[in-house]
Short mmCIF file of C-alpha atoms in Angstrom, two decimals:
data_model
loop_
_atom_site.label_atom_id
_atom_site.label_comp_id
_atom_site.label_asym_id
_atom_site.label_seq_id
_atom_site.Cartn_x
_atom_site.Cartn_y
_atom_site.Cartn_z
CA MET A 166 53.19 -61.70 11.62
CA ASN A 167 52.09 -59.57 14.57
CA ARG A 168 54.53 -56.86 13.40
CA ILE A 169 53.68 -57.24 9.70
CA LEU A 170 49.95 -56.78 10.22
CA PRO A 171 50.04 -53.38 11.98
CA ALA A 172 52.52 -52.05 9.40
CA TRP A 173 50.20 -53.00 6.54
CA LEU A 174 47.08 -51.65 8.23
CA VAL A 175 48.72 -48.36 9.17
CA SER A 176 49.87 -47.91 5.58
CA LEU A 177 46.41 -48.61 4.19
CA LEU A 178 44.39 -46.72 6.76
CA SER A 179 46.61 -43.66 6.43
CA ILE A 180 45.18 -43.31 2.93
CA GLY A 181 41.65 -42.81 4.24
CA PRO A 182 41.95 -39.34 5.81
CA ILE A 183 43.60 -37.98 2.67
CA CYS A 184 40.37 -38.48 0.80
CA PHE A 185 38.50 -35.92 2.87
CA SER A 186 40.02 -32.90 1.14
CA LEU A 187 41.44 -34.03 -2.17
CA PRO A 188 39.97 -32.77 -5.45
CA LEU A 189 37.72 -35.33 -7.19
CA ASN A 190 35.75 -35.58 -10.48
CA ALA A 191 32.07 -34.70 -10.89
CA ASN A 192 31.48 -37.57 -13.36
CA SER A 193 32.80 -40.18 -10.96
CA THR A 194 31.86 -43.79 -11.48
CA HIS A 195 32.96 -46.91 -9.62
CA LEU A 196 36.43 -47.41 -11.05
CA VAL A 197 37.70 -50.02 -8.59
CA SER A 198 39.90 -52.45 -10.49
CA ALA A 199 39.99 -56.12 -9.56
CA SER A 200 43.60 -56.60 -10.66
CA PRO A 201 45.57 -53.34 -10.60
CA GLN A 202 48.90 -52.89 -12.30
CA LEU A 203 51.50 -52.21 -9.64
CA THR A 204 54.73 -50.54 -10.65
CA PRO A 205 57.99 -51.42 -8.89
CA PRO A 206 57.94 -49.82 -5.44
CA VAL A 207 59.92 -46.74 -4.56
CA THR A 208 62.02 -47.46 -1.47
CA MET A 209 64.20 -45.51 0.91
CA SER A 210 67.35 -46.59 2.68
CA GLU A 211 66.96 -47.30 6.37
CA SER A 212 69.35 -44.48 7.28
CA ALA A 213 67.29 -42.01 5.21
CA THR A 214 64.03 -43.05 6.82
CA PRO A 215 63.19 -40.91 9.87
CA PRO A 216 61.20 -43.00 12.35
CA ASN A 217 57.44 -42.46 12.70
CA THR A 218 57.18 -40.28 9.60
CA LEU A 219 54.72 -40.58 6.71
CA HIS A 220 56.40 -40.22 3.29
CA PHE A 221 54.73 -40.03 -0.10
CA THR A 222 55.38 -38.57 -3.53
CA LEU A 223 53.07 -36.70 -5.89
CA GLN A 224 53.49 -36.58 -9.65
CA HIS A 225 51.23 -34.45 -11.83
CA ARG A 226 50.36 -34.23 -15.53
CA ILE A 227 48.77 -31.01 -16.77
CA ASN A 228 46.29 -31.29 -19.66
CA GLY A 229 47.67 -34.69 -20.62
CA GLY A 230 51.24 -33.44 -21.02
CA ASN A 231 54.46 -35.01 -19.83
CA PRO A 232 54.79 -35.96 -16.14
CA LEU A 233 56.15 -33.19 -13.96
CA PRO A 234 59.04 -33.99 -11.58
CA GLN A 235 58.02 -35.96 -8.50
CA GLU A 236 57.47 -33.99 -5.31
CA GLN A 237 57.96 -35.59 -1.91
CA ILE A 238 56.08 -34.77 1.29
CA GLU A 239 57.14 -35.87 4.77
CA ILE A 240 54.90 -35.44 7.82
CA PRO A 241 55.64 -36.75 11.34
CA ILE A 242 53.02 -39.24 12.48
CA ASP A 243 52.61 -37.49 15.83
CA LYS A 244 51.57 -34.29 14.02
CA ILE A 245 48.93 -36.22 12.08
CA THR A 246 47.72 -37.76 15.34
CA GLN A 247 47.47 -34.38 17.07
CA GLN A 248 46.10 -32.52 14.04
CA PRO A 249 44.58 -34.94 11.49
CA TRP A 250 43.95 -32.11 9.01
CA VAL A 251 47.69 -31.32 8.66
CA LEU A 252 47.98 -34.13 6.09
CA LEU A 253 45.02 -32.86 4.14
CA GLU A 254 46.26 -29.28 4.25
CA ALA A 255 49.66 -30.30 2.87
CA ILE A 256 48.10 -32.02 -0.14
CA LYS A 257 45.59 -29.22 -0.72
CA GLN A 258 48.39 -26.65 -0.77
CA ASN A 259 50.34 -28.76 -3.24
CA PHE A 260 47.36 -28.93 -5.60
CA SER A 261 46.63 -25.23 -5.26
CA THR A 262 50.24 -24.33 -6.14
CA HIS A 263 49.94 -26.11 -9.49
CA LEU A 264 46.36 -25.15 -10.35
CA GLU A 265 46.61 -21.43 -9.65
CA LYS A 266 49.39 -21.07 -12.25
CA GLN A 267 47.35 -22.60 -15.09
CA PRO A 268 44.88 -20.89 -17.41
CA LYS A 269 41.34 -22.26 -17.08
CA PRO A 270 39.88 -24.67 -17.96
CA VAL A 271 42.56 -27.16 -16.91
CA GLN A 272 42.91 -30.86 -16.16
CA LEU A 273 45.36 -32.22 -13.59
CA ASN A 274 46.14 -35.94 -13.35
CA THR A 275 47.99 -36.98 -10.21
CA GLU A 276 49.51 -40.16 -8.82
CA ILE A 277 50.39 -40.46 -5.14
CA GLU A 278 52.87 -43.19 -4.18
CA TRP A 279 53.66 -44.24 -0.63
CA LEU A 280 57.36 -44.41 0.22
CA LEU A 281 58.29 -47.37 2.37
CA SER A 282 61.58 -48.48 3.87
CA LYS A 283 63.40 -51.36 2.19
CA LYS A 284 62.60 -53.73 5.04
CA VAL A 285 58.86 -52.97 4.88
CA THR A 286 58.84 -53.11 1.08
CA GLN A 287 60.46 -56.55 1.12
CA VAL A 288 57.55 -57.78 3.23
CA LEU A 289 54.60 -55.84 1.82
CA GLY A 290 55.61 -55.10 -1.75
CA ALA A 291 54.23 -51.99 -3.44
CA LEU A 292 51.06 -50.50 -2.05
CA PRO A 293 48.32 -49.49 -4.53
CA LYS A 294 48.80 -45.97 -5.86
CA LEU A 295 46.26 -43.24 -5.30
CA SER A 296 45.09 -41.80 -8.66
CA ILE A 297 43.35 -38.43 -8.89
CA GLN A 298 41.89 -36.69 -11.94
CA THR A 299 41.01 -33.02 -11.41
CA ARG A 300 39.17 -30.65 -13.76
CA LEU A 301 38.65 -26.91 -13.29
CA ASP A 302 36.28 -24.81 -15.38
CA ASN A 303 36.73 -21.18 -16.46
CA ASN A 304 35.53 -19.90 -13.09
CA GLY A 305 37.92 -22.08 -11.09
CA THR A 306 35.12 -24.34 -9.89
CA GLY A 307 36.23 -27.93 -10.10
CA ALA A 308 35.69 -31.58 -9.40
CA SER A 309 37.87 -34.62 -8.98
CA GLN A 310 37.79 -38.35 -9.21
CA LEU A 311 39.84 -40.43 -6.80
CA VAL A 312 40.64 -44.12 -7.07
CA ILE A 313 42.65 -46.55 -4.98
CA PRO A 314 42.27 -49.83 -6.87
CA ALA A 315 41.36 -53.15 -5.28
CA ASP A 316 44.26 -55.40 -4.34
CA LYS A 317 44.76 -58.98 -3.14
CA ARG A 318 48.03 -60.32 -1.81
CA LYS A 319 49.64 -62.82 0.54
CA ILE A 320 52.35 -61.90 3.00
CA THR A 321 54.51 -64.59 4.56
CA LYS A 322 56.47 -64.18 7.77
CA ALA A 323 60.23 -64.44 7.35
CA ASP A 324 60.43 -67.71 9.30
CA LYS A 325 57.41 -69.13 7.38
CA SER A 326 55.52 -69.57 10.67
CA ASP A 327 52.49 -67.57 9.53
CA GLN A 328 50.89 -66.12 6.43
CA ALA A 329 48.39 -63.28 6.02
CA ASN A 330 45.86 -62.93 3.21
CA PHE A 331 44.76 -59.39 2.38
CA ASP A 332 41.73 -58.51 0.28
CA TRP A 333 41.46 -54.73 -0.16
CA LYS A 334 38.22 -53.94 -2.00
CA GLY A 335 39.34 -50.52 -3.21
CA LEU A 336 38.17 -46.95 -2.65
CA ASN A 337 36.77 -44.34 -4.98
CA GLY A 338 35.17 -40.98 -4.45
CA LEU A 339 33.74 -37.79 -5.78
CA LEU A 340 34.66 -34.32 -4.63
CA THR A 341 33.50 -30.95 -5.94
CA PHE A 342 34.90 -27.59 -4.86
CA THR A 343 34.50 -23.89 -5.47
CA ASN A 344 37.21 -21.47 -6.57
CA GLN A 345 40.20 -21.41 -4.16
CA PHE A 346 38.70 -24.44 -2.33
CA GLU A 347 36.36 -22.18 -0.36
CA ALA A 348 33.87 -25.05 -0.06
CA ILE A 349 34.63 -28.74 -0.58
CA ASN A 350 31.89 -31.33 -0.99
CA SER A 351 33.06 -34.94 -0.76
CA GLN A 352 31.62 -38.41 -1.18
CA PHE A 353 33.60 -41.64 -0.76
CA ASP A 354 32.84 -45.32 -1.13
CA PHE A 355 35.19 -47.78 0.55
CA GLY A 356 34.70 -51.29 -0.79
CA GLY A 357 35.91 -53.03 2.35
CA LEU A 358 38.87 -54.98 3.71
CA LYS A 359 39.32 -58.62 4.73
CA VAL A 360 42.41 -59.98 6.47
CA THR A 361 43.01 -63.56 7.61
CA THR A 362 46.10 -65.34 8.93
CA ASN A 363 46.98 -69.00 9.25
CA GLN A 364 47.20 -68.59 13.02
CA GLY A 365 43.54 -67.65 13.29
CA PHE A 366 43.45 -63.85 13.28
CA SER A 367 40.77 -62.27 11.09
CA LEU A 368 39.60 -58.73 10.31
CA LEU A 369 36.47 -57.87 8.35
CA TRP A 370 35.59 -54.27 7.43
CA ASP A 371 32.42 -54.03 5.36
CA ALA A 372 31.74 -51.49 2.61
CA THR A 373 31.61 -48.00 4.14
CA THR A 374 30.33 -44.66 2.83
CA PHE A 375 31.34 -41.15 3.83
CA GLN A 376 29.99 -37.75 2.82
CA GLY A 377 31.24 -34.39 4.03
CA LEU A 378 31.08 -30.65 3.40
CA PHE A 379 34.16 -28.60 4.42
CA ASP A 380 35.12 -24.94 4.32
CA ALA A 381 38.45 -23.49 3.13
CA ASN A 382 40.05 -24.29 6.51
CA LEU A 383 38.82 -27.89 6.28
CA ARG A 384 36.34 -27.37 9.11
CA PRO A 385 33.35 -29.67 8.52
CA SER A 386 29.82 -28.27 8.33
CA GLN A 387 28.24 -31.61 7.38
CA LEU A 388 29.38 -35.19 7.94
CA ASP A 389 27.66 -38.49 7.24
CA LEU A 390 29.37 -41.83 7.93
CA LYS A 391 27.79 -45.27 7.56
CA LEU A 392 29.72 -48.37 8.68
CA PRO A 393 27.70 -51.62 8.55
CA LEU A 394 30.24 -54.01 10.09
CA LEU A 395 33.74 -54.04 11.59
CA LYS A 396 34.91 -57.27 13.17
CA ALA A 397 38.29 -58.43 14.50
CA GLN A 398 38.96 -61.81 16.08
CA GLN A 399 42.11 -63.47 17.44
CA ASP A 400 40.30 -66.53 18.83
CA ASP A 401 37.03 -67.41 20.58
CA ASN A 402 38.14 -65.59 23.73
CA ASN A 403 39.46 -62.43 22.09
CA HIS A 404 37.31 -60.55 19.59
CA ALA A 405 35.58 -57.23 18.92
CA LEU A 406 32.46 -56.45 16.89
CA LEU A 407 30.87 -53.20 15.72
CA GLU A 408 27.60 -53.33 13.78
CA THR A 409 25.47 -50.66 12.09
CA LEU A 410 27.26 -47.43 12.96
CA VAL A 411 25.65 -44.26 11.63
CA PHE A 412 27.19 -40.87 12.43
CA GLN A 413 25.74 -37.56 11.23
CA PHE A 414 26.87 -34.02 12.01
CA ASN A 415 25.92 -30.56 10.82
CA SER A 416 26.83 -27.07 11.97
CA GLU A 417 25.61 -23.56 11.25
CA LYS A 418 26.78 -20.06 12.12
CA THR A 419 24.61 -17.82 14.25
CA GLN A 420 24.21 -14.07 13.71
CA HIS A 421 27.11 -13.58 16.16
CA GLY A 422 29.40 -15.86 14.13
CA LEU A 423 29.18 -18.69 16.68
CA GLU A 424 29.35 -22.15 15.10
CA LEU A 425 26.78 -24.51 16.58
CA GLY A 426 26.74 -28.19 15.72
CA ASN A 427 24.29 -31.03 16.12
CA LEU A 428 25.10 -34.70 15.85
CA LYS A 429 23.37 -38.07 15.73
CA LEU A 430 25.15 -41.30 16.58
CA ASN A 431 23.48 -44.69 16.28
CA ILE A 432 25.19 -48.02 16.99
CA GLY A 433 23.35 -51.28 16.53
CA HIS A 434 25.86 -53.35 18.51
CA LEU A 435 29.29 -52.94 20.06
CA GLY A 436 30.94 -55.88 21.80
CA PHE A 437 34.31 -56.94 23.20
CA THR A 438 35.49 -60.25 24.60
CA ASP A 439 38.88 -60.47 26.28
CA LYS A 440 39.89 -63.69 28.02
CA GLY A 441 36.30 -64.47 28.96
CA SER A 442 35.40 -60.95 30.11
CA GLN A 443 32.61 -59.52 27.98
CA PHE A 444 31.23 -56.06 27.24
CA ASN A 445 28.15 -55.61 25.07
CA LEU A 446 26.21 -52.53 24.05
CA ASP A 447 23.04 -52.65 21.94
CA LYS A 448 20.92 -49.95 20.32
CA LEU A 449 22.79 -46.81 21.28
CA GLN A 450 21.16 -43.53 20.24
CA LEU A 451 22.92 -40.25 20.98
CA THR A 452 21.39 -37.00 19.72
CA THR A 453 22.25 -33.38 20.41
CA ASP A 454 19.95 -30.42 19.83
CA THR A 455 21.30 -26.85 19.75
CA GLN A 456 18.91 -23.88 19.75
CA ASP A 457 20.02 -20.36 18.89
CA GLN A 458 17.83 -17.76 20.60
CA GLY A 459 19.72 -14.62 19.75
CA ASN A 460 21.81 -13.64 22.76
CA ILE A 461 21.56 -17.06 24.40
CA VAL A 462 22.05 -20.66 23.33
CA ASN A 463 20.34 -23.79 24.64
CA TYR A 464 21.95 -27.18 24.22
CA GLY A 465 20.40 -30.61 24.78
CA VAL A 466 21.76 -34.17 24.81
CA HIS A 467 19.51 -37.23 24.51
CA THR A 468 21.04 -40.66 25.17
CA GLN A 469 19.38 -44.05 25.04
CA ILE A 470 20.87 -47.56 25.30
CA GLY A 471 18.68 -50.60 24.71
CA ASN A 472 21.01 -52.93 26.60
CA LEU A 473 24.40 -52.50 28.23
CA SER A 474 26.09 -55.59 29.62
CA VAL A 475 29.19 -54.96 31.76
CA PRO A 476 31.26 -57.32 33.94
CA ASN A 477 30.15 -57.64 37.56
CA ILE A 478 33.28 -58.95 39.30
CA PHE A 479 31.49 -59.55 42.61
CA ILE A 480 29.00 -62.10 41.28
CA ASN A 481 31.31 -63.14 38.40
CA LYS A 482 28.79 -62.49 35.65
CA ASN A 483 27.59 -59.61 33.54
CA LEU A 484 25.08 -57.09 34.76
CA GLY A 485 22.61 -56.11 32.04
CA MET A 486 20.94 -52.72 32.03
CA SER A 487 19.10 -50.20 29.87
CA TYR A 488 19.77 -46.47 30.03
CA LEU A 489 17.85 -43.30 29.19
CA SER A 490 18.76 -39.67 29.88
CA ASN A 491 17.94 -36.14 28.75
CA LEU A 492 20.44 -33.45 29.68
CA ALA A 493 19.98 -29.74 28.95
CA PHE A 494 22.29 -26.72 29.20
CA ARG A 495 20.19 -23.58 29.13
CA ARG A 496 20.73 -19.84 28.86
CA LEU A 497 24.37 -19.88 27.71
CA ASP A 498 25.59 -16.45 26.62
CA ALA A 499 26.31 -16.47 22.86
CA GLU A 500 29.06 -13.81 22.91
CA ALA A 501 30.91 -15.59 25.73
CA LEU A 502 30.75 -18.90 23.88
CA LEU A 503 32.04 -17.21 20.72
CA ALA A 504 35.04 -15.81 22.60
CA ILE A 505 35.89 -19.27 23.95
CA GLN A 506 35.41 -20.79 20.49
CA LYS A 507 37.75 -18.21 18.90
CA THR A 508 40.41 -18.94 21.51
CA ALA A 509 40.14 -22.65 20.76
CA ARG A 510 40.62 -21.96 17.05
CA ASP A 511 43.61 -19.73 17.71
CA MET A 512 45.22 -22.61 19.59
CA LYS A 513 44.80 -24.94 16.60
CA GLY A 514 48.54 -25.14 15.89
CA GLN A 515 49.51 -25.58 19.53
CA ASN A 516 50.61 -29.11 20.46
CA ASN A 517 51.03 -28.54 24.21
CA SER A 518 47.78 -29.53 25.94
CA THR A 519 48.80 -27.65 29.09
CA VAL A 520 49.20 -24.39 27.16
CA ILE A 521 45.83 -24.96 25.48
CA GLY A 522 44.18 -25.65 28.83
CA ILE A 523 45.63 -22.52 30.41
CA ALA A 524 44.50 -20.38 27.45
CA LEU A 525 40.95 -21.73 27.52
CA PHE A 526 40.70 -21.41 31.30
CA GLY A 527 41.96 -17.84 31.10
CA LYS A 528 39.34 -16.98 28.50
CA LEU A 529 36.63 -18.68 30.59
CA MET A 530 37.55 -16.54 33.60
CA GLU A 531 37.52 -13.45 31.38
CA VAL A 532 34.03 -14.06 29.98
CA ALA A 533 32.60 -15.52 33.21
CA PRO A 534 30.65 -12.34 34.11
CA LYS A 535 28.82 -12.53 30.74
CA LEU A 536 28.05 -16.23 31.19
CA LEU A 537 26.83 -15.79 34.76
CA ALA A 538 24.69 -12.75 33.97
CA GLN A 539 22.33 -14.90 31.89
CA SER A 540 21.57 -17.19 34.86
CA PRO A 541 22.79 -20.38 33.15
CA GLU A 542 21.18 -23.66 34.07
CA ILE A 543 21.89 -27.38 33.79
CA ALA A 544 18.94 -29.77 33.94
CA LEU A 545 18.88 -33.55 33.94
CA THR A 546 15.19 -33.81 33.12
CA GLN A 547 15.17 -37.58 32.78
CA PHE A 548 17.51 -40.27 34.09
CA LEU A 549 16.60 -43.95 34.17
CA VAL A 550 18.74 -47.05 34.58
CA LYS A 551 16.91 -50.39 34.61
CA THR A 552 18.53 -53.65 35.76
CA SER A 553 17.49 -57.02 37.17
CA GLN A 554 18.96 -55.88 40.52
CA GLY A 555 16.84 -52.72 40.70
CA ASN A 556 16.59 -49.31 39.04
CA ILE A 557 17.94 -45.80 39.43
CA GLU A 558 15.56 -43.02 38.43
CA GLY A 559 15.60 -39.31 39.01
CA ASN A 560 16.10 -35.73 37.91
CA LEU A 561 18.29 -32.76 38.75
CA ASN A 562 18.22 -29.01 38.16
CA LEU A 563 21.02 -26.58 39.01
CA ARG A 564 20.87 -22.85 38.24
CA ILE A 565 23.09 -19.85 38.89
CA ASP A 566 21.33 -16.66 39.92
CA GLY A 567 22.84 -14.05 37.61
CA ASN A 568 21.89 -11.24 39.98
CA LYS A 569 24.16 -12.67 42.69
CA ALA A 570 27.07 -14.23 40.80
CA THR A 571 29.72 -12.03 39.19
CA SER A 572 32.67 -14.45 39.08
CA LEU A 573 33.57 -18.14 39.39
CA GLU A 574 35.19 -17.67 42.80
CA PRO A 575 33.59 -20.19 45.25
CA GLU A 576 32.72 -17.54 47.85
CA VAL A 577 30.74 -15.67 45.16
CA LEU A 578 29.40 -18.62 43.15
CA ILE A 579 28.10 -20.98 45.88
CA PRO A 580 25.62 -18.52 47.46
CA ALA A 581 24.23 -17.89 43.95
CA LEU A 582 23.50 -21.57 43.26
CA GLN A 583 19.92 -22.80 43.29
CA GLY A 584 18.93 -26.39 42.68
CA GLN A 585 16.83 -29.41 43.45
CA SER A 586 17.28 -33.10 42.86
CA GLU A 587 15.29 -36.29 43.49
CA PHE A 588 16.57 -39.83 42.92
CA THR A 589 15.23 -43.28 43.74
CA LEU A 590 17.86 -46.02 43.93
CA GLY A 591 17.12 -49.76 44.04
CA LYS A 592 18.65 -51.34 47.14
CA GLY A 593 19.98 -54.39 45.31
CA LEU A 594 21.59 -52.35 42.53
CA LEU A 595 23.22 -49.82 44.86
CA GLU A 596 24.62 -52.61 47.03
CA GLN A 597 26.05 -54.38 43.96
CA LEU A 598 27.69 -51.16 42.78
CA PHE A 599 29.27 -50.54 46.18
CA MET A 600 30.44 -54.15 46.52
CA ASN A 601 32.03 -54.10 43.08
CA ASN A 602 33.83 -50.88 43.95
CA TRP A 603 35.11 -52.23 47.26
CA LEU A 604 36.16 -55.57 45.77
CA THR A 605 38.13 -53.82 43.01
CA HIS A 606 39.89 -51.70 45.64
CA LEU A 607 40.64 -54.69 47.91
CA ARG A 608 42.00 -56.77 45.03
CA GLU A 609 44.39 -53.98 44.07
CA GLU A 610 45.52 -53.65 47.68
CA PHE A 611 46.18 -57.40 47.86
CA LYS A 612 48.19 -57.44 44.60
CA ASN A 613 50.29 -54.49 45.74
CA SER A 614 51.07 -56.01 49.14
CA SER A 615 51.50 -59.68 48.18
CA LYS A 616 54.35 -61.37 46.35
CA ASP A 617 51.85 -63.76 44.78
CA LYS A 618 49.93 -61.64 42.26
CA LYS A 619 47.45 -64.44 41.57
CA ILE A 620 44.40 -64.41 43.86
CA SER A 621 43.37 -67.88 45.04
CA GLU A 622 39.73 -68.88 45.54
CA PRO A 623 39.97 -68.81 49.38
CA VAL A 624 41.55 -65.34 49.26
CA LEU A 625 38.91 -64.10 46.81
CA ALA A 626 36.14 -65.43 49.06
CA ASP A 627 37.65 -63.53 51.99
CA LEU A 628 37.95 -60.33 49.91
CA LYS A 629 34.29 -60.64 48.91
CA LYS A 630 33.32 -61.02 52.57
CA GLN A 631 35.28 -57.86 53.40
CA ALA A 632 33.67 -56.00 50.48
CA ARG A 633 30.19 -56.98 51.67
CA THR A 634 30.97 -55.83 55.20
CA LYS A 635 32.38 -52.50 54.03
CA THR A 636 29.33 -51.99 51.79
CA GLU A 637 26.95 -52.53 54.69
CA GLN A 638 28.96 -50.11 56.83
CA GLN A 639 29.00 -47.51 54.08
CA ILE A 640 25.25 -47.67 53.47
CA GLN A 641 24.51 -47.53 57.22
CA LYS A 642 26.70 -44.44 57.46
CA TYR A 643 24.77 -42.75 54.62
CA LEU A 644 21.44 -43.68 56.27
CA LYS A 645 22.58 -42.30 59.61
CA GLN A 646 23.74 -39.04 58.03
CA LYS A 647 20.47 -38.79 56.04
CA TRP A 648 22.20 -38.86 52.67
CA LEU A 649 19.88 -41.80 52.02
CA VAL A 650 16.49 -42.79 53.42
CA GLU A 651 14.72 -46.13 53.01
CA THR A 652 11.32 -46.46 51.35
CA LYS A 653 8.75 -49.23 51.45
CA GLU A 654 9.47 -50.32 47.87
CA GLU A 655 12.97 -51.77 48.53
CA ASN A 656 14.52 -48.49 47.42
CA TYR A 657 16.66 -45.76 48.83
CA GLN A 658 15.71 -42.15 48.22
CA PHE A 659 17.78 -39.01 47.82
CA VAL A 660 15.96 -35.65 47.79
CA ALA A 661 17.98 -32.44 47.90
CA GLN A 662 17.44 -28.70 47.69
CA LEU A 663 20.07 -25.99 47.36
CA GLN A 664 19.10 -22.40 48.16
CA ASP A 665 20.86 -19.37 49.65
CA GLY A 666 24.05 -21.30 50.33
CA LYS A 667 22.24 -24.09 52.22
CA LEU A 668 22.05 -27.74 51.14
CA ILE A 669 19.07 -29.68 52.53
CA VAL A 670 19.17 -33.46 51.91
CA ASN A 671 16.19 -35.59 52.97
CA GLY A 672 15.11 -32.83 55.34
CA GLN A 673 18.50 -32.33 57.00
CA GLU A 674 21.06 -29.60 56.34
CA GLN A 675 24.40 -30.91 55.03
CA PRO A 676 27.75 -29.10 54.77
CA LEU A 677 28.55 -27.66 51.37
CA PRO A 678 31.96 -28.43 49.83
CA LEU A 679 34.02 -25.27 49.22
CA ALA A 680 31.38 -23.21 51.02
CA PRO A 681 32.62 -19.83 52.29
CA ASP A 682 33.39 -19.57 56.00
CA LYS A 683 30.41 -17.90 57.69
CA HIS A 684 32.64 -16.78 60.53
#
């Protein structure tokens, strides 16, 4: 059953992205059927089935006429993974080929059927077809209605050792578009999915809504996703839960043609449990704010977490904390950003990440003088972590003097840096962080050097003692070198200033990494 389940989910979930660019009907209603009529499945021989390839057929009817011959599309899965829009583009091109030949107004009815290998078909049966009804008016403006009907089925493992029950609640949507698909407005309602097996696995995906506005190249200018609940559980010690996810995005073009986007991400709860180890996140709020000021752009990121609970391996229990930060990138040159953005778009069809990285780095070096001339600045105006072991609170500001910096070469850049920073760190929290880091390192060393990979209690106790000793030595070293100073409030303090190529930390000059040789 472990192999059957991923195959079914991949087949179903591969349908989702298609919806984001397909033509839909303006008079859409909820057409999810409780008991769809499934035609006998189309199958392919194993020898004719290239591995890791998505296959599907399209069959159209124009103005209610006879069905046109089926057309088959094959797309490697790795291409879809690297460029999700390649699937959407293939279907959009297919539709455009048929619609541009027809006098307007015109109606196009389409059925998309997923081609599965014989082995998979014997297990899954036929997947629900995707039905699309498209109408274009005299001006070429159109709308479409999309439906994947609801479906319930049971799948039994070949040896009868397990059985899975699938309850697909269906999907329908509305999409409107201008002539030649110059703008595509989409809205989709996914009814949900429930999967259970006799061996205890369960998956629950609640009703989800998606809205999006795309241009002719399928670049989104507006996105709105709402997912109330997604839950997967193998047993009491292995489960994952996501509650109340809301994602919103919008972008606009500046007078220079630069696309600037803002997003909001809210998560009510995200939790994982794996063999007793737990991770929990509550009340995440992530917001970005982009400001266009003509020749320069300012960009801000606000992050807040109500509670974050992560494993603390040293004390063998979770460490709970809250988090708040405000990060700003100021005085970024608009023309330089546009040049980098254009390079990124030009590399859209490139699959080699190394080639992409080299191209972007080359463009960054080329436009560096423009970026530096504006005296760009990064500012962490607020940073606060609260825990039961102590807090970390502080701020940081780092600026490049555009009158001194002309390139990103260290010998030119470092003397042009100006900055200040002040942080207060709770003693208990900092010690716990160091001890966790040392214990993780020591455990890895032990596993790599010992034939017995399992760490006994006496060995773990000794490793913890070593971690505590190393932590004390590390903190004493930082205190001696003035990287940290003690305060009366059970805190350590870090105060730094950077000016004219000199770094002063807690009143003492410290060597700068990559600083030019003064001799």
